[in-house]
Amino acid sequence: MSTATLNNYLKTLIDLQIIEKVQPVGDENTKRSIYRIKDSMYAFWFAYVEPYISAIENFSGASAYETYVKPMLPQFMVPVFERMAYEYVGYRIQRGTIPFIPDSYGIWWGADNTTKQQVEIDILALGESKPSPNTSPQPLALLGECKWRNEPVKPVILEKLIEKGRCIHGAAYY
């Protein structure tokens, strides 16, 4: 398939809001973009319904659910929960309950120059502090880690998020 043909298909899927193009926050002009399914219903259908449509049609849907779908639901919920958290941060931004006014927010990924490892931050909001007569605005960042679990998140998760924060310039809120 040619690049032009692929781009036409991607554009159509984006226009239909089935997929979305995602770029790291603060790095919107990069070629480091990814495409992901935007609508969880489509993701669920193609992961858990379509492969077992014969079983469903042959009245074995309950067995297919118990065997193939139910064990995978926690894994399926990870990106769904991340989207919910992202939308919640957007809600908090609209309400003005974030400690600064972000210029942009979303996810971020890139290299940690210290460890030379790839790093991903689930939620990142970037902005500046309020200027005052004696100081110029300073860069600020809000970082969040999304974990879909049935137990409380352990402190080590926060410690790892703080380590990831080294990749982002500016004072950080976690």
N, CA, C and O atoms as a DFTB+ gen file, in Angstrom:
696 C
 N C O
     1  1       0.852      -1.173       0.000
     2  2       0.000       0.000       0.000
     3  2       0.899       1.238       0.000
     4  3       1.875       1.309       0.747
     5  1       0.567       2.183      -0.824
     6  2       1.383       3.392      -0.917
     7  2       1.123       4.307       0.277
     8  3       0.083       4.218       0.929
     9  1       2.076       5.181       0.548
    10  2       1.934       6.144       1.640
    11  2       0.722       7.034       1.417
    12  3      -0.008       7.330       2.363
    13  1       0.498       7.463       0.188
    14  2      -0.642       8.335      -0.117
    15  2      -1.963       7.628       0.171
    16  3      -2.884       8.229       0.725
    17  1      -2.056       6.358      -0.202
    18  2      -3.277       5.589       0.058
    19  2      -3.489       5.415       1.552
    20  3      -4.599       5.596       2.054
    21  1      -2.422       5.063       2.264
    22  2      -2.515       4.901       3.712
    23  2      -2.949       6.203       4.371
    24  3      -3.812       6.195       5.249
    25  1      -2.359       7.320       3.955
    26  2      -2.731       8.617       4.525
    27  2      -4.199       8.934       4.282
    28  3      -4.854       9.510       5.151
    29  1      -4.729       8.568       3.112
    30  2      -6.154       8.790       2.840
    31  2      -7.028       7.970       3.784
    32  3      -8.027       8.471       4.299
    33  1      -6.652       6.704       4.012
    34  2      -7.403       5.862       4.943
    35  2      -7.336       6.428       6.364
    36  3      -8.349       6.496       7.060
    37  1      -6.142       6.829       6.785
    38  2      -5.993       7.397       8.125
    39  2      -6.829       8.660       8.281
    40  3      -7.492       8.842       9.302
    41  1      -6.803       9.529       7.281
    42  2      -7.585      10.762       7.338
    43  2      -9.079      10.457       7.448
    44  3      -9.790      11.102       8.219
    45  1      -9.549       9.485       6.687
    46  2     -10.965       9.102       6.754
    47  2     -11.322       8.589       8.141
    48  3     -12.351       8.975       8.696
    49  1     -10.488       7.726       8.707
    50  2     -10.753       7.188      10.045
    51  2     -10.705       8.283      11.103
    52  3     -11.467       8.241      12.069
    53  1      -9.822       9.261      10.936
    54  2      -9.770      10.401      11.859
    55  2     -11.034      11.236      11.714
    56  3     -11.631      11.629      12.716
    57  1     -11.453      11.513      10.477
    58  2     -12.670      12.297      10.240
    59  2     -13.898      11.620      10.842
    60  3     -14.811      12.298      11.315
    61  1     -13.926      10.292      10.827
    62  2     -15.036       9.539      11.416
    63  2     -14.894       9.395      12.930
    64  3     -15.765       8.816      13.580
    65  1     -13.816       9.912      13.491
    66  2     -13.497       9.858      14.918
    67  2     -13.380       8.421      15.433
    68  3     -13.744       8.114      16.569
    69  1     -12.867       7.563      14.570
    70  2     -12.601       6.185      14.975
    71  2     -11.181       6.069      15.520
    72  3     -10.943       5.366      16.502
    73  1     -10.242       6.760      14.880
    74  2      -8.871       6.803      15.382
    75  2      -8.473       8.253      15.615
    76  3      -9.152       9.181      15.176
    77  1      -7.360       8.426      16.314
    78  2      -6.816       9.768      16.533
    79  2      -5.305       9.717      16.408
    80  3      -4.668       8.703      16.693
    81  1      -4.753      10.833      15.975
    82  2      -3.304      10.981      15.898
    83  2      -2.863      11.641      17.195
    84  3      -3.394      12.684      17.578
    85  1      -1.899      11.042      17.867
    86  2      -1.434      11.542      19.156
    87  2       0.046      11.874      19.044
    88  3       0.834      11.101      18.499
    89  1       0.406      13.039      19.569
    90  2       1.802      13.462      19.601
    91  2       2.157      13.826      21.035
    92  3       1.281      14.204      21.813
    93  1       3.427      13.717      21.392
    94  2       3.824      14.062      22.755
    95  2       3.539      15.534      23.058
    96  3       3.819      16.405      22.234
    97  1       2.986      15.810      24.232
    98  2       2.713      17.187      24.649
    99  2       4.010      17.981      24.614
   100  3       5.058      17.502      25.046
   101  1       3.926      19.187      24.099
   102  2       5.090      20.052      24.035
   103  2       6.001      19.753      22.862
   104  3       7.021      20.417      22.680
   105  1       5.645      18.765      22.070
   106  2       6.478      18.350      20.943
   107  2       5.582      18.095      19.733
   108  3       5.756      17.111      19.014
   109  1       4.619      18.997      19.516
   110  2       3.586      18.792      18.509
   111  2       4.105      18.800      17.078
   112  3       3.415      18.305      16.188
   113  1       5.275      19.335      16.824
   114  2       5.820      19.378      15.470
   115  2       6.714      18.187      15.153
   116  3       7.404      18.178      14.133
   117  1       6.704      17.211      16.003
   118  2       7.571      16.051      15.840
   119  2       6.955      15.034      14.886
   120  3       5.758      15.064      14.601
   121  1       7.785      14.154      14.413
   122  2       7.295      13.030      13.622
   123  2       7.052      11.822      14.523
   124  3       6.767      10.728      14.035
   125  1       7.163      12.017      15.825
   126  2       6.961      10.929      16.780
   127  2       5.481      10.799      17.132
   128  3       5.131      10.781      18.311
   129  1       4.633      10.710      16.155
   130  2       3.210      10.584      16.438
   131  2       2.798       9.120      16.347
   132  3       3.438       8.311      15.676
   133  1       1.716       8.808      17.041
   134  2       1.131       7.471      16.977
   135  2      -0.347       7.626      16.638
   136  3      -0.938       8.682      16.862
   137  1      -0.926       6.580      16.106
   138  2      -2.360       6.536      15.853
   139  2      -2.943       5.496      16.793
   140  3      -2.374       4.421      16.979
   141  1      -4.085       5.828      17.385
   142  2      -4.733       4.866      18.266
   143  2      -6.241       4.945      18.077
   144  3      -6.781       5.953      17.622
   145  1      -6.900       3.859      18.439
   146  2      -8.349       3.824      18.332
   147  2      -8.920       4.779      19.367
   148  3      -8.614       4.677      20.555
   149  1      -9.748       5.703      18.912
   150  2     -10.309       6.736      19.778
   151  2     -11.573       6.250      20.481
   152  3     -11.811       6.586      21.641
   153  1     -12.365       5.476      19.792
   154  2     -13.652       5.036      20.309
   155  2     -13.498       3.647      20.925
   156  3     -13.199       2.683      20.220
   157  1     -13.699       3.548      22.230
   158  2     -13.520       2.276      22.935
   159  2     -14.486       1.205      22.453
   160  3     -14.188       0.014      22.548
   161  1     -15.634       1.613      21.939
   162  2     -16.590       0.636      21.423
   163  2     -15.986      -0.129      20.243
   164  3     -16.122      -1.349      20.159
   165  1     -15.325       0.581      19.343
   166  2     -14.671      -0.089      18.213
   167  2     -13.552      -1.004      18.706
   168  3     -13.407      -2.128      18.225
   169  1     -12.777      -0.529      19.646
   170  2     -11.689      -1.351      20.183
   171  2     -12.246      -2.633      20.796
   172  3     -11.709      -3.719      20.573
   173  1     -13.325      -2.503      21.569
   174  2     -13.928      -3.680      22.194
   175  2     -14.484      -4.623      21.135
   176  3     -14.259      -5.832      21.197
   177  1     -15.206      -4.075      20.167
   178  2     -15.816      -4.906      19.127
   179  2     -14.763      -5.747      18.407
   180  3     -14.911      -6.962      18.281
   181  1     -13.704      -5.097      17.939
   182  2     -12.722      -5.823      17.140
   183  2     -11.816      -6.722      17.981
   184  3     -11.218      -7.657      17.450
   185  1     -11.706      -6.459      19.266
   186  2     -10.886      -7.320      20.122
   187  2     -11.675      -8.497      20.691
   188  3     -11.127      -9.589      20.843
   189  1     -12.972      -8.287      21.012
   190  2     -13.691      -9.293      21.795
   191  2     -15.004      -9.788      21.199
   192  3     -15.503     -10.829      21.626
   193  1     -15.569      -9.095      20.250
   194  2     -16.822      -9.568      19.657
   195  2     -16.558     -10.210      18.297
   196  3     -16.905     -11.370      18.077
   197  1     -15.952      -9.466      17.402
   198  2     -15.740      -9.951      16.032
   199  2     -14.995     -11.293      15.979
   200  3     -15.387     -12.155      15.194
   201  1     -13.939     -11.508      16.779
   202  2     -13.245     -12.806      16.700
   203  2     -14.115     -13.989      17.144
   204  3     -13.849     -15.130      16.764
   205  1     -15.139     -13.723      17.936
   206  2     -15.965     -14.796      18.497
   207  2     -17.394     -14.738      17.974
   208  3     -18.310     -15.273      18.599
   209  1     -17.582     -14.093      16.835
   210  2     -18.929     -13.923      16.299
   211  2     -19.574     -15.272      15.978
   212  3     -20.783     -15.430      16.149
   213  1     -18.795     -16.235      15.521
   214  2     -19.355     -17.571      15.234
   215  2     -19.863     -18.222      16.510
   216  3     -20.942     -18.814      16.518
   217  1     -19.098     -18.118      17.584
   218  2     -19.533     -18.686      18.865
   219  2     -20.805     -18.001      19.348
   220  3     -21.705     -18.657      19.873
   221  1     -20.881     -16.697      19.176
   222  2     -22.074     -15.957      19.592
   223  2     -23.275     -16.405      18.767
   224  3     -24.355     -16.639      19.310
   225  1     -23.086     -16.523      17.457
   226  2     -24.181     -16.944      16.578
   227  2     -24.608     -18.385      16.843
   228  3     -25.762     -18.741      16.603
   229  1     -23.694     -19.210      17.333
   230  2     -23.999     -20.615      17.627
   231  2     -24.372     -20.827      19.093
   232  3     -24.281     -21.942      19.607
   233  1     -24.787     -19.761      19.757
   234  2     -25.272     -19.813      21.139
   235  2     -24.201     -20.233      22.142
   236  3     -24.517     -20.779      23.199
   237  1     -22.937     -19.977      21.811
   238  2     -21.841     -20.252      22.744
   239  2     -21.206     -18.953      23.221
   240  3     -20.061     -18.950      23.674
   241  1     -21.933     -17.865      23.123
   242  2     -21.410     -16.558      23.505
   243  2     -20.992     -16.489      24.958
   244  3     -19.970     -15.885      25.284
   245  1     -21.781     -17.110      25.848
   246  2     -21.451     -17.075      27.277
   247  2     -20.126     -17.788      27.540
   248  3     -19.306     -17.320      28.330
   249  1     -19.925     -18.920      26.872
   250  2     -18.657     -19.650      27.038
   251  2     -17.490     -18.845      26.488
   252  3     -16.429     -18.780      27.108
   253  1     -17.684     -18.232      25.322
   254  2     -16.625     -17.399      24.738
   255  2     -16.300     -16.235      25.662
   256  3     -15.134     -15.878      25.833
   257  1     -17.329     -15.646      26.256
   258  2     -17.103     -14.537      27.189
   259  2     -16.264     -15.003      28.371
   260  3     -15.258     -14.376      28.704
   261  1     -16.668     -16.096      29.006
   262  2     -15.961     -16.590      30.195
   263  2     -14.523     -16.995      29.874
   264  3     -13.620     -16.772      30.681
   265  1     -14.311     -17.585      28.709
   266  2     -12.994     -18.111      28.349
   267  2     -12.052     -17.054      27.790
   268  3     -10.875     -17.014      28.150
   269  1     -12.569     -16.197      26.907
   270  2     -11.689     -15.298      26.155
   271  2     -11.815     -13.822      26.519
   272  3     -10.837     -13.078      26.458
   273  1     -13.005     -13.405      26.893
   274  2     -13.231     -11.973      27.105
   275  2     -12.999     -11.579      28.556
   276  3     -12.207     -10.678      28.833
   277  1     -13.671     -12.233      29.474
   278  2     -13.602     -11.854      30.892
   279  2     -12.170     -11.772      31.420
   280  3     -11.846     -10.815      32.124
   281  1     -11.293     -12.748      31.106
   282  2      -9.918     -12.644      31.622
   283  2      -9.150     -11.437      31.072
   284  3      -8.183     -10.985      31.686
   285  1      -9.574     -10.919      29.925
   286  2      -8.851      -9.818      29.288
   287  2      -9.439      -8.443      29.605
   288  3      -8.855      -7.431      29.220
   289  1     -10.569      -8.379      30.290
   290  2     -11.197      -7.083      30.563
   291  2     -10.306      -6.129      31.353
   292  3     -10.277      -4.940      31.035
   293  1      -9.574      -6.598      32.373
   294  2      -8.683      -5.643      33.056
   295  2      -7.664      -5.007      32.111
   296  3      -7.388      -3.812      32.212
   297  1      -7.108      -5.791      31.202
   298  2      -6.151      -5.254      30.234
   299  2      -6.845      -4.274      29.287
   300  3      -6.275      -3.239      28.943
   301  1      -8.064      -4.590      28.867
   302  2      -8.812      -3.700      27.979
   303  2      -9.096      -2.366      28.661
   304  3      -9.097      -1.320      28.012
   305  1      -9.336      -2.404      29.969
   306  2      -9.719      -1.190      30.697
   307  2      -8.564      -0.215      30.911
   308  3      -8.811       0.948      31.229
   309  1      -7.327      -0.642      30.751
   310  2      -6.181       0.255      30.973
   311  2      -6.271       1.507      30.108
   312  3      -6.266       2.605      30.665
   313  1      -6.355       1.412      28.772
   314  2      -6.455       2.648      27.983
   315  2      -7.773       3.388      28.192
   316  3      -7.823       4.611      28.060
   317  1      -8.847       2.655      28.519
   318  2     -10.130       3.314      28.801
   319  2      -9.988       4.178      30.047
   320  3     -10.443       5.322      30.070
   321  1      -9.356       3.630      31.086
   322  2      -9.146       4.388      32.319
   323  2      -8.222       5.578      32.080
   324  3      -8.443       6.654      32.636
   325  1      -7.193       5.393      31.260
   326  2      -6.294       6.510      30.945
   327  2      -7.057       7.641      30.259
   328  3      -6.817       8.813      30.550
   329  1      -7.975       7.300      29.351
   330  2      -8.784       8.330      28.691
   331  2      -9.690       9.028      29.709
   332  3      -9.863      10.245      29.652
   333  1     -10.266       8.267      30.634
   334  2     -11.115       8.866      31.668
   335  2     -10.303       9.846      32.511
   336  3     -10.777      10.938      32.821
   337  1      -9.095       9.465      32.879
   338  2      -8.238      10.350      33.668
   339  2      -7.880      11.599      32.877
   340  3      -7.877      12.703      33.421
   341  1      -7.579      11.428      31.602
   342  2      -7.268      12.561      30.718
   343  2      -8.457      13.525      30.665
   344  3      -8.280      14.738      30.779
   345  1      -9.660      12.986      30.494
   346  2     -10.853      13.830      30.436
   347  2     -11.111      14.506      31.780
   348  3     -11.584      15.642      31.819
   349  1     -10.806      13.819      32.881
   350  2     -10.974      14.421      34.201
   351  2     -10.027      15.606      34.384
   352  3     -10.421      16.634      34.933
   353  1      -8.795      15.470      33.932
   354  2      -7.856      16.598      34.011
   355  2      -8.378      17.757      33.166
   356  3      -8.287      18.914      33.578
   357  1      -8.923      17.456      31.987
   358  2      -9.526      18.506      31.163
   359  2     -10.654      19.214      31.890
   360  3     -10.779      20.437      31.817
   361  1     -11.471      18.449      32.589
   362  2     -12.553      19.022      33.400
   363  2     -11.986      19.931      34.488
   364  3     -12.494      21.029      34.715
   365  1     -10.936      19.469      35.155
   366  2     -10.314      20.281      36.218
   367  2      -9.692      21.549      35.648
   368  3      -9.717      22.595      36.296
   369  1      -9.133      21.467      34.442
   370  2      -8.576      22.655      33.792
   371  2      -9.693      23.653      33.522
   372  3      -9.547      24.843      33.804
   373  1     -10.812      23.174      32.974
   374  2     -11.947      24.055      32.691
   375  2     -12.475      24.710      33.953
   376  3     -12.888      25.869      33.917
   377  1     -12.470      24.000      35.057
   378  2     -12.979      24.531      36.328
   379  2     -11.966      25.431      37.033
   380  3     -12.299      26.079      38.025
   381  1     -10.749      25.475      36.534
   382  2      -9.724      26.309      37.147
   383  2      -9.178      25.757      38.443
   384  3      -8.714      26.521      39.289
   385  1      -9.221      24.444      38.622
   386  2      -8.752      23.848      39.875
   387  2      -7.371      23.207      39.752
   388  3      -6.943      22.475      40.645
   389  1      -6.683      23.478      38.659
   390  2      -5.282      23.078      38.504
   391  2      -4.458      24.269      39.003
   392  3      -4.880      25.408      38.803
   393  1      -3.307      24.061      39.639
   394  2      -2.561      25.179      40.232
   395  2      -2.000      26.205      39.244
   396  3      -1.384      27.186      39.659
   397  1      -2.204      25.988      37.951
   398  2      -1.773      26.958      36.934
   399  2      -2.657      26.757      35.707
   400  3      -3.416      25.791      35.640
   401  1      -2.562      27.656      34.749
   402  2      -3.349      27.538      33.522
   403  2      -2.479      26.860      32.463
   404  3      -1.539      27.472      31.956
   405  1      -2.780      25.609      32.125
   406  2      -1.955      24.899      31.143
   407  2      -2.135      25.445      29.727
   408  3      -3.234      25.817      29.317
   409  1      -1.028      25.480      29.002
   410  2      -1.068      25.815      27.580
   411  2      -1.432      24.583      26.762
   412  3      -2.057      24.690      25.707
   413  1      -1.037      23.415      27.254
   414  2      -1.321      22.166      26.556
   415  2      -1.309      21.024      27.561
   416  3      -0.685      21.106      28.620
   417  1      -2.012      19.961      27.202
   418  2      -1.951      18.761      28.037
   419  2      -2.262      17.540      27.196
   420  3      -2.893      17.632      26.142
   421  1      -1.808      16.396      27.680
   422  2      -1.991      15.134      26.975
   423  2      -1.021      14.117      27.532
   424  3      -0.735      14.113      28.730
   425  1      -0.509      13.246      26.659
   426  2       0.496      12.278      27.090
   427  2       1.852      12.718      26.548
   428  3       1.935      13.541      25.636
   429  1       2.897      12.164      27.118
   430  2       4.249      12.486      26.656
   431  2       5.071      11.216      26.665
   432  3       4.943      10.384      27.563
   433  1       5.903      11.075      25.673
   434  2       6.891      10.000      25.654
   435  2       8.160      10.512      25.005
   436  3       8.142      11.396      24.148
   437  1       9.248       9.931      25.439
   438  2      10.543      10.327      24.909
   439  2      11.643       9.649      25.700
   440  3      11.391       8.758      26.511
   441  1      12.857      10.081      25.452
   442  2      14.019       9.465      26.090
   443  2      14.384      10.214      27.364
   444  3      14.339      11.443      27.419
   445  1      14.744       9.448      28.383
   446  2      15.334      10.010      29.595
   447  2      16.828      10.089      29.313
   448  3      17.497       9.063      29.194
   449  1      17.348      11.302      29.208
   450  2      18.759      11.480      28.852
   451  2      19.714      10.930      29.903
   452  3      20.865      10.623      29.594
   453  1      19.244      10.804      31.144
   454  2      20.096      10.277      32.207
   455  2      20.221       8.760      32.112
   456  3      21.326       8.218      32.142
   457  1      19.081       8.080      31.998
   458  2      19.093       6.617      31.995
   459  2      19.146       6.016      30.594
   460  3      19.367       4.815      30.438
   461  1      18.941       6.854      29.573
   462  2      18.904       6.402      28.176
   463  2      17.768       5.404      27.940
   464  3      17.841       4.570      27.038
   465  1      16.728       5.497      28.753
   466  2      15.556       4.634      28.626
   467  2      14.389       5.419      28.036
   468  3      14.322       6.640      28.173
   469  1      13.475       4.717      27.383
   470  2      12.254       5.332      26.886
   471  2      11.309       5.534      28.070
   472  3      11.160       4.641      28.905
   473  1      10.675       6.696      28.144
   474  2       9.808       7.062      29.261
   475  2       8.455       7.483      28.708
   476  3       8.377       8.117      27.656
   477  1       7.385       7.129      29.424
   478  2       6.048       7.597      29.069
   479  2       5.399       8.199      30.306
   480  3       5.448       7.623      31.392
   481  1       4.790       9.367      30.126
   482  2       4.031      10.024      31.186
   483  2       2.581      10.044      30.723
   484  3       2.264      10.617      29.681
   485  1       1.690       9.407      31.510
   486  2       0.299       9.238      31.099
   487  2      -0.442      10.560      30.952
   488  3      -1.227      10.730      30.019
   489  1      -0.203      11.485      31.853
   490  2      -0.843      12.804      31.791
   491  2       0.211      13.858      32.065
   492  3       0.932      13.796      33.060
   493  1       0.287      14.827      31.164
   494  2       1.216      15.941      31.328
   495  2       0.512      17.217      30.900
   496  3       0.005      17.314      29.782
   497  1       0.484      18.186      31.789
   498  2      -0.032      19.519      31.465
   499  2       1.122      20.499      31.623
   500  3       1.832      20.475      32.629
   501  1       1.307      21.359      30.628
   502  2       2.408      22.324      30.634
   503  2       1.862      23.741      30.647
   504  3       0.877      24.044      29.972
   505  1       2.500      24.597      31.411
   506  2       2.109      26.003      31.465
   507  2       3.189      26.817      32.138
   508  3       4.340      26.393      32.239
   509  1       2.797      28.007      32.601
   510  2       3.746      28.902      33.272
   511  2       3.122      29.453      34.542
   512  3       1.901      29.523      34.684
   513  1       4.000      29.843      35.463
   514  2       3.543      30.510      36.677
   515  2       3.069      31.917      36.322
   516  3       3.392      32.448      35.259
   517  1       2.302      32.503      37.227
   518  2       1.846      33.877      37.014
   519  2       3.038      34.814      37.122
   520  3       3.862      34.673      38.026
   521  1       3.133      35.767      36.208
   522  2       4.237      36.730      36.328
   523  2       3.967      37.682      37.490
   524  3       2.816      37.955      37.829
   525  1       5.016      38.170      38.079
   526  2       4.895      39.184      39.129
   527  2       5.834      40.333      38.768
   528  3       6.652      40.196      37.857
   529  1       5.730      41.456      39.464
   530  2       6.604      42.586      39.127
   531  2       8.096      42.258      39.217
   532  3       8.907      42.852      38.506
   533  1       8.456      41.318      40.087
   534  2       9.870      41.016      40.306
   535  2      10.371      39.773      39.577
   536  3      11.579      39.552      39.493
   537  1       9.467      38.969      39.055
   538  2       9.890      37.715      38.420
   539  2       9.166      37.509      37.096
   540  3       8.041      37.969      36.896
   541  1       9.833      36.816      36.218
   542  2       9.198      36.442      34.955
   543  2       8.520      35.081      35.144
   544  3       8.846      34.355      36.083
   545  1       7.590      34.735      34.270
   546  2       6.914      33.438      34.406
   547  2       7.909      32.281      34.348
   548  3       8.881      32.310      33.592
   549  1       7.646      31.277      35.155
   550  2       8.483      30.075      35.198
   551  2       7.687      28.893      34.643
   552  3       6.476      28.816      34.850
   553  1       8.354      27.972      33.941
   554  2       7.630      26.809      33.415
   555  2       7.120      25.920      34.547
   556  3       7.816      25.683      35.535
   557  1       5.893      25.433      34.381
   558  2       5.278      24.523      35.342
   559  2       4.751      23.297      34.605
   560  3       4.423      23.359      33.420
   561  1       4.678      22.193      35.323
   562  2       4.164      20.956      34.733
   563  2       3.358      20.192      35.768
   564  3       3.723      20.141      36.942
   565  1       2.267      19.604      35.327
   566  2       1.475      18.696      36.147
   567  2       1.650      17.312      35.534
   568  3       1.376      17.121      34.349
   569  1       2.098      16.357      36.323
   570  2       2.337      15.005      35.837
   571  2       1.407      14.038      36.537
   572  3       1.151      14.171      37.734
   573  1       0.900      13.066      35.799
   574  2       0.025      12.061      36.386
   575  2       0.311      10.682      35.829
   576  3       0.676      10.525      34.664
   577  1       0.141       9.702      36.670
   578  2       0.322       8.301      36.288
   579  2      -1.022       7.607      36.483
   580  3      -1.618       7.712      37.555
   581  1      -1.501       6.910      35.481
   582  2      -2.795       6.229      35.543
   583  2      -2.569       4.740      35.768
   584  3      -1.840       4.092      35.018
   585  1      -3.195       4.210      36.799
   586  2      -3.068       2.783      37.102
   587  2      -4.456       2.197      37.319
   588  3      -5.175       2.622      38.223
   589  1      -4.836       1.226      36.498
   590  2      -6.104       0.521      36.642
   591  2      -5.833      -0.704      37.505
   592  3      -5.293      -1.706      37.035
   593  1      -6.220      -0.607      38.787
   594  2      -5.922      -1.676      39.736
   595  2      -7.075      -1.837      40.713
   596  3      -7.919      -0.951      40.847
   597  1      -7.101      -2.972      41.390
   598  2      -8.096      -3.223      42.429
   599  2      -7.545      -2.963      43.820
   600  3      -8.185      -3.303      44.815
   601  1      -6.376      -2.367      43.899
   602  2      -5.774      -2.072      45.199
   603  2      -5.173      -0.675      45.146
   604  3      -4.959      -0.134      44.061
   605  1      -4.902      -0.090      46.298
   606  2      -4.294       1.252      46.303
   607  2      -2.937       1.243      45.598
   608  3      -2.213       0.247      45.615
   609  1      -2.622       2.359      44.991
   610  2      -1.335       2.505      44.310
   611  2      -0.245       2.663      45.366
   612  3      -0.413       3.406      46.333
   613  1       0.846       1.980      45.180
   614  2       1.952       2.021      46.148
   615  2       2.809       3.274      45.938
   616  3       2.859       3.813      44.832
   617  1       3.481       3.737      46.995
   618  2       4.322       4.940      46.892
   619  2       5.401       4.853      45.816
   620  3       5.835       5.881      45.296
   621  1       5.839       3.649      45.478
   622  2       6.884       3.499      44.469
   623  2       6.418       4.053      43.119
   624  3       7.243       4.501      42.323
   625  1       5.122       4.028      42.853
   626  2       4.594       4.577      41.594
   627  2       4.832       6.082      41.555
   628  3       5.234       6.622      40.524
   629  1       4.584       6.762      42.676
   630  2       4.849       8.202      42.751
   631  2       6.343       8.473      42.610
   632  3       6.743       9.416      41.928
   633  1       7.161       7.654      43.249
   634  2       8.610       7.836      43.142
   635  2       9.076       7.702      41.689
   636  3       9.922       8.470      41.233
   637  1       8.522       6.728      40.968
   638  2       8.880       6.560      39.555
   639  2       8.398       7.743      38.722
   640  3       9.087       8.168      37.795
   641  1       7.218       8.279      39.045
   642  2       6.707       9.444      38.323
   643  2       7.609      10.651      38.558
   644  3       7.876      11.418      37.633
   645  1       8.075      10.818      39.778
   646  2       8.999      11.919      40.081
   647  2      10.287      11.752      39.272
   648  3      10.830      12.730      38.759
   649  1      10.776      10.511      39.159
   650  2      11.961      10.260      38.326
   651  2      11.691      10.634      36.872
   652  3      12.532      11.252      36.220
   653  1      10.514      10.258      36.364
   654  2      10.158      10.605      34.985
   655  2      10.084      12.116      34.806
   656  3      10.372      12.636      33.728
   657  1       9.700      12.812      35.859
   658  2       9.577      14.264      35.803
   659  2      10.882      14.968      35.484
   660  3      10.875      16.124      35.063
   661  1      12.002      14.285      35.678
   662  2      13.299      14.882      35.316
   663  2      13.368      15.196      33.828
   664  3      14.116      16.080      33.409
   665  1      12.590      14.474      33.032
   666  2      12.610      14.681      31.576
   667  2      11.871      15.951      31.175
   668  3      12.019      16.425      30.049
   669  1      11.083      16.502      32.082
   670  2      10.258      17.677      31.801
   671  2      10.876      18.863      32.523
   672  3      11.193      18.778      33.710
   673  1      11.046      19.960      31.813
   674  2      11.643      21.148      32.418
   675  2      10.573      21.953      33.133
   676  3       9.478      22.152      32.608
   677  1      10.891      22.409      34.321
   678  2       9.974      23.246      35.075
   679  2       9.609      22.609      36.397
   680  3       9.845      21.422      36.622
   681  1       9.025      23.423      37.276
   682  2       8.534      22.919      38.551
   683  2       7.384      21.965      38.269
   684  3       6.625      22.170      37.321
   685  1       7.248      20.923      39.085
   686  2       6.249      19.900      38.789
   687  2       5.283      19.697      39.947
   688  3       5.650      19.809      41.116
   689  1       4.039      19.397      39.590
   690  2       3.004      18.971      40.525
   691  2       2.639      17.547      40.150
   692  3       2.478      17.234      38.971
   693  1       2.505      16.655      41.177
   694  2       2.211      15.248      40.895
   695  2       0.851      14.893      41.447
   696  3       0.411      13.751      41.317
